mmCIF file of C-alpha atoms in Angstrom:
data_model
loop_
_atom_site.group_PDB
_atom_site.id
_atom_site.type_symbol
_atom_site.label_atom_id
_atom_site.label_comp_id
_atom_site.label_asym_id
_atom_site.label_seq_id
_atom_site.Cartn_x
_atom_site.Cartn_y
_atom_site.Cartn_z
ATOM 1 C CA MET A 176 -28.152 17.222 -27.013
ATOM 2 C CA ALA A 177 -26.864 15.225 -24.024
ATOM 3 C CA GLU A 178 -24.868 17.075 -21.431
ATOM 4 C CA GLN A 179 -21.310 15.821 -21.260
ATOM 5 C CA HIS A 180 -19.881 15.003 -17.831
ATOM 6 C CA GLN A 181 -16.507 16.499 -16.942
ATOM 7 C CA PHE A 182 -14.274 14.984 -14.310
ATOM 8 C CA GLU A 183 -12.765 17.297 -11.735
ATOM 9 C CA ARG A 184 -9.153 16.182 -12.078
ATOM 10 C CA GLY A 185 -9.164 15.482 -15.797
ATOM 11 C CA THR A 186 -9.213 11.722 -15.273
ATOM 12 C CA ASP A 187 -11.732 9.042 -14.461
ATOM 13 C CA GLY A 188 -9.469 7.030 -12.218
ATOM 14 C CA PRO A 189 -6.613 7.207 -9.749
ATOM 15 C CA LYS A 190 -3.070 7.994 -10.844
ATOM 16 C CA VAL A 191 -1.331 6.601 -7.741
ATOM 17 C CA ILE A 192 -2.567 3.668 -5.672
ATOM 18 C CA VAL A 193 -0.708 3.006 -2.417
ATOM 19 C CA VAL A 194 -0.788 -0.516 -0.997
ATOM 20 C CA GLY A 195 0.686 -1.469 2.358
ATOM 21 C CA VAL A 196 2.569 -4.769 2.534
ATOM 22 C CA ASP A 197 4.125 -6.461 5.535
ATOM 23 C CA GLY A 198 4.459 -10.063 4.368
ATOM 24 C CA SER A 199 1.140 -11.217 5.851
ATOM 25 C CA ASP A 200 -1.313 -13.157 3.701
ATOM 26 C CA SER A 201 -3.870 -10.336 3.874
ATOM 27 C CA SER A 202 -1.273 -7.775 2.734
ATOM 28 C CA TRP A 203 -0.396 -9.940 -0.294
ATOM 29 C CA ARG A 204 -4.106 -10.220 -1.132
ATOM 30 C CA ALA A 205 -4.300 -6.422 -0.855
ATOM 31 C CA ALA A 206 -1.279 -6.084 -3.166
ATOM 32 C CA SER A 207 -2.893 -8.392 -5.741
ATOM 33 C CA TYR A 208 -6.150 -6.449 -5.583
ATOM 34 C CA ALA A 209 -4.344 -3.093 -5.821
ATOM 35 C CA GLY A 210 -2.278 -4.413 -8.732
ATOM 36 C CA GLY A 211 -5.465 -5.246 -10.615
ATOM 37 C CA LEU A 212 -6.846 -1.772 -9.903
ATOM 38 C CA ALA A 213 -3.615 -0.155 -11.049
ATOM 39 C CA ARG A 214 -3.562 -2.198 -14.250
ATOM 40 C CA ARG A 215 -7.170 -1.407 -15.145
ATOM 41 C CA GLN A 216 -6.804 2.289 -14.277
ATOM 42 C CA ARG A 217 -3.301 2.584 -15.777
ATOM 43 C CA ALA A 218 -2.191 3.968 -12.421
ATOM 44 C CA LEU A 219 1.138 3.712 -10.646
ATOM 45 C CA LEU A 220 1.137 1.045 -7.933
ATOM 46 C CA ALA A 221 3.181 2.246 -4.954
ATOM 47 C CA VAL A 222 3.992 -0.793 -2.799
ATOM 48 C CA VAL A 223 4.824 0.443 0.713
ATOM 49 C CA TYR A 224 6.491 -1.386 3.582
ATOM 50 C CA VAL A 225 6.586 0.461 6.890
ATOM 51 C CA GLN A 226 9.636 -0.565 8.890
ATOM 52 C CA PRO A 227 8.766 -0.614 12.581
ATOM 53 C CA MET A 228 10.885 1.482 14.910
ATOM 54 C CA LEU A 229 11.305 0.012 18.360
ATOM 55 C CA THR A 230 12.386 1.947 21.399
ATOM 56 C CA ALA A 231 15.880 1.255 22.691
ATOM 57 C CA GLY A 232 14.448 -0.601 25.681
ATOM 58 C CA ALA A 233 12.263 -2.844 23.516
ATOM 59 C CA ALA A 234 15.085 -3.682 21.125
ATOM 60 C CA LEU A 235 17.499 -4.710 23.898
ATOM 61 C CA GLY A 236 20.433 -4.452 21.553
ATOM 62 C CA ALA A 237 18.866 -6.518 18.763
ATOM 63 C CA PRO A 238 19.818 -5.367 15.265
ATOM 64 C CA VAL A 239 16.272 -4.187 14.485
ATOM 65 C CA ALA A 240 17.233 -1.946 11.549
ATOM 66 C CA GLU A 241 19.105 -4.787 9.866
ATOM 67 C CA THR A 242 16.179 -7.159 10.377
ATOM 68 C CA THR A 243 13.616 -4.743 8.935
ATOM 69 C CA ASP A 244 15.949 -3.995 6.007
ATOM 70 C CA GLU A 245 16.115 -7.741 5.307
ATOM 71 C CA ILE A 246 12.313 -7.945 5.424
ATOM 72 C CA ALA A 247 12.070 -5.020 2.975
ATOM 73 C CA GLU A 248 14.558 -6.709 0.621
ATOM 74 C CA ASP A 249 12.593 -9.961 0.806
ATOM 75 C CA LEU A 250 9.298 -8.162 0.120
ATOM 76 C CA VAL A 251 10.661 -6.317 -2.921
ATOM 77 C CA ALA A 252 12.131 -9.605 -4.231
ATOM 78 C CA GLN A 253 8.697 -11.224 -3.930
ATOM 79 C CA VAL A 254 7.034 -8.293 -5.718
ATOM 80 C CA ARG A 255 9.640 -8.459 -8.519
ATOM 81 C CA SER A 256 9.111 -12.191 -8.845
ATOM 82 C CA ALA A 257 5.335 -11.783 -9.124
ATOM 83 C CA ALA A 258 5.758 -8.960 -11.669
ATOM 84 C CA ALA A 259 8.120 -11.130 -13.743
ATOM 85 C CA LEU A 260 5.571 -13.960 -13.826
ATOM 86 C CA LEU A 261 2.940 -11.588 -15.234
ATOM 87 C CA LYS A 262 5.219 -9.797 -17.704
ATOM 88 C CA GLY A 263 3.663 -9.829 -21.148
ATOM 89 C CA ILE A 264 0.260 -10.794 -19.699
ATOM 90 C CA PHE A 265 -0.456 -7.891 -17.368
ATOM 91 C CA GLU A 266 1.727 -4.815 -17.251
ATOM 92 C CA VAL A 267 1.636 -2.756 -14.072
ATOM 93 C CA ARG A 268 3.869 0.220 -13.348
ATOM 94 C CA TRP A 269 5.047 -0.148 -9.762
ATOM 95 C CA GLU A 270 7.503 1.268 -7.262
ATOM 96 C CA PHE A 271 8.598 -0.046 -3.878
ATOM 97 C CA HIS A 272 8.947 2.370 -0.968
ATOM 98 C CA THR A 273 9.935 1.941 2.650
ATOM 99 C CA PHE A 274 9.002 4.289 5.461
ATOM 100 C CA ARG A 275 9.853 4.030 9.148
ATOM 101 C CA GLY A 276 7.431 4.240 12.048
ATOM 102 C CA ASP A 277 4.211 2.604 13.116
ATOM 103 C CA ALA A 278 2.091 1.190 10.287
ATOM 104 C CA TYR A 279 -0.605 3.887 10.424
ATOM 105 C CA SER A 280 1.763 6.882 10.518
ATOM 106 C CA GLY A 281 3.985 5.332 7.859
ATOM 107 C CA LEU A 282 1.091 4.743 5.470
ATOM 108 C CA VAL A 283 -0.245 8.265 6.057
ATOM 109 C CA LYS A 284 3.195 9.698 5.298
ATOM 110 C CA ALA A 285 3.512 7.490 2.210
ATOM 111 C CA ALA A 286 0.074 8.454 0.893
ATOM 112 C CA ASP A 287 0.781 12.144 1.454
ATOM 113 C CA GLU A 288 4.281 12.149 -0.050
ATOM 114 C CA LEU A 289 3.293 10.006 -3.034
ATOM 115 C CA LYS A 290 0.114 12.041 -3.581
ATOM 116 C CA ALA A 291 -2.023 8.915 -3.433
ATOM 117 C CA ASP A 292 -5.478 8.888 -4.925
ATOM 118 C CA ALA A 293 -6.362 5.659 -3.099
ATOM 119 C CA VAL A 294 -4.974 3.425 -0.343
ATOM 120 C CA VAL A 295 -5.387 -0.361 -0.196
ATOM 121 C CA VAL A 296 -4.581 -2.432 2.893
ATOM 122 C CA GLY A 297 -5.205 -5.953 4.085
ATOM 123 C CA ALA A 298 -7.561 -6.588 6.978
ATOM 124 C CA SER A 299 -5.778 -6.992 10.283
ATOM 125 C CA GLU A 300 -5.020 -10.557 11.255
ATOM 126 C CA GLN A 301 -4.603 -9.642 14.933
ATOM 127 C CA ALA A 302 -7.553 -10.405 17.192
ATOM 128 C CA GLY A 303 -6.914 -7.417 19.477
ATOM 129 C CA HIS A 304 -7.545 -4.988 16.644
ATOM 130 C CA ARG A 305 -11.252 -5.732 16.849
ATOM 131 C CA PHE A 306 -11.245 -3.890 20.152
ATOM 132 C CA ILE A 307 -8.609 -1.146 19.816
ATOM 133 C CA GLY A 308 -8.899 -0.458 16.095
ATOM 134 C CA SER A 309 -6.824 -1.550 13.162
ATOM 135 C CA VAL A 310 -4.632 0.446 10.808
ATOM 136 C CA ALA A 311 -7.395 0.134 8.191
ATOM 137 C CA ILE A 312 -10.026 1.641 10.485
ATOM 138 C CA ARG A 313 -7.707 4.498 11.411
ATOM 139 C CA LEU A 314 -7.000 5.209 7.717
ATOM 140 C CA VAL A 315 -10.723 5.259 6.945
ATOM 141 C CA LYS A 316 -11.365 7.610 9.879
ATOM 142 C CA ALA A 317 -8.627 9.950 8.620
ATOM 143 C CA GLY A 318 -10.921 10.553 5.643
ATOM 144 C CA ARG A 319 -8.163 11.790 3.326
ATOM 145 C CA TRP A 320 -8.280 9.117 0.609
ATOM 146 C CA PRO A 321 -10.587 6.343 -0.488
ATOM 147 C CA VAL A 322 -9.468 3.279 1.495
ATOM 148 C CA THR A 323 -10.099 -0.295 0.389
ATOM 149 C CA VAL A 324 -9.703 -3.033 2.987
ATOM 150 C CA VAL A 325 -9.072 -6.467 1.486
ATOM 151 C CA PRO A 326 -9.937 -9.494 3.676
#
């Protein structure tokens, strides 16, 4: 008689997949990839935008909060539009969340609060990150969730 394998958490896949989006091409590729994972695993896709917080000196009176709110509204509109195009073909349960702070800290907070089983991010498109480390590398080094980096 073959021994039957039992999964530790009572499931063979993630229940919550967090994906970071910021409007960049690589973040949209990450969202598409994470959406496919969520669909196949019947997991909740938590789409997360981290609104940057600038110091008072850096903002110089610019309405930063209003600008980042507009970006968040635009991102959620794009996600809704993509979901509407796939309705009836692929069904994915998703939620949109915003957090404030730097991208790394915001994604860590999101993954913790949403009890993420996996985190998906796009590869950094900034050349300097090859030298000082990207958000993706920092998430991997945190070692708290499986992290997928989508090019």
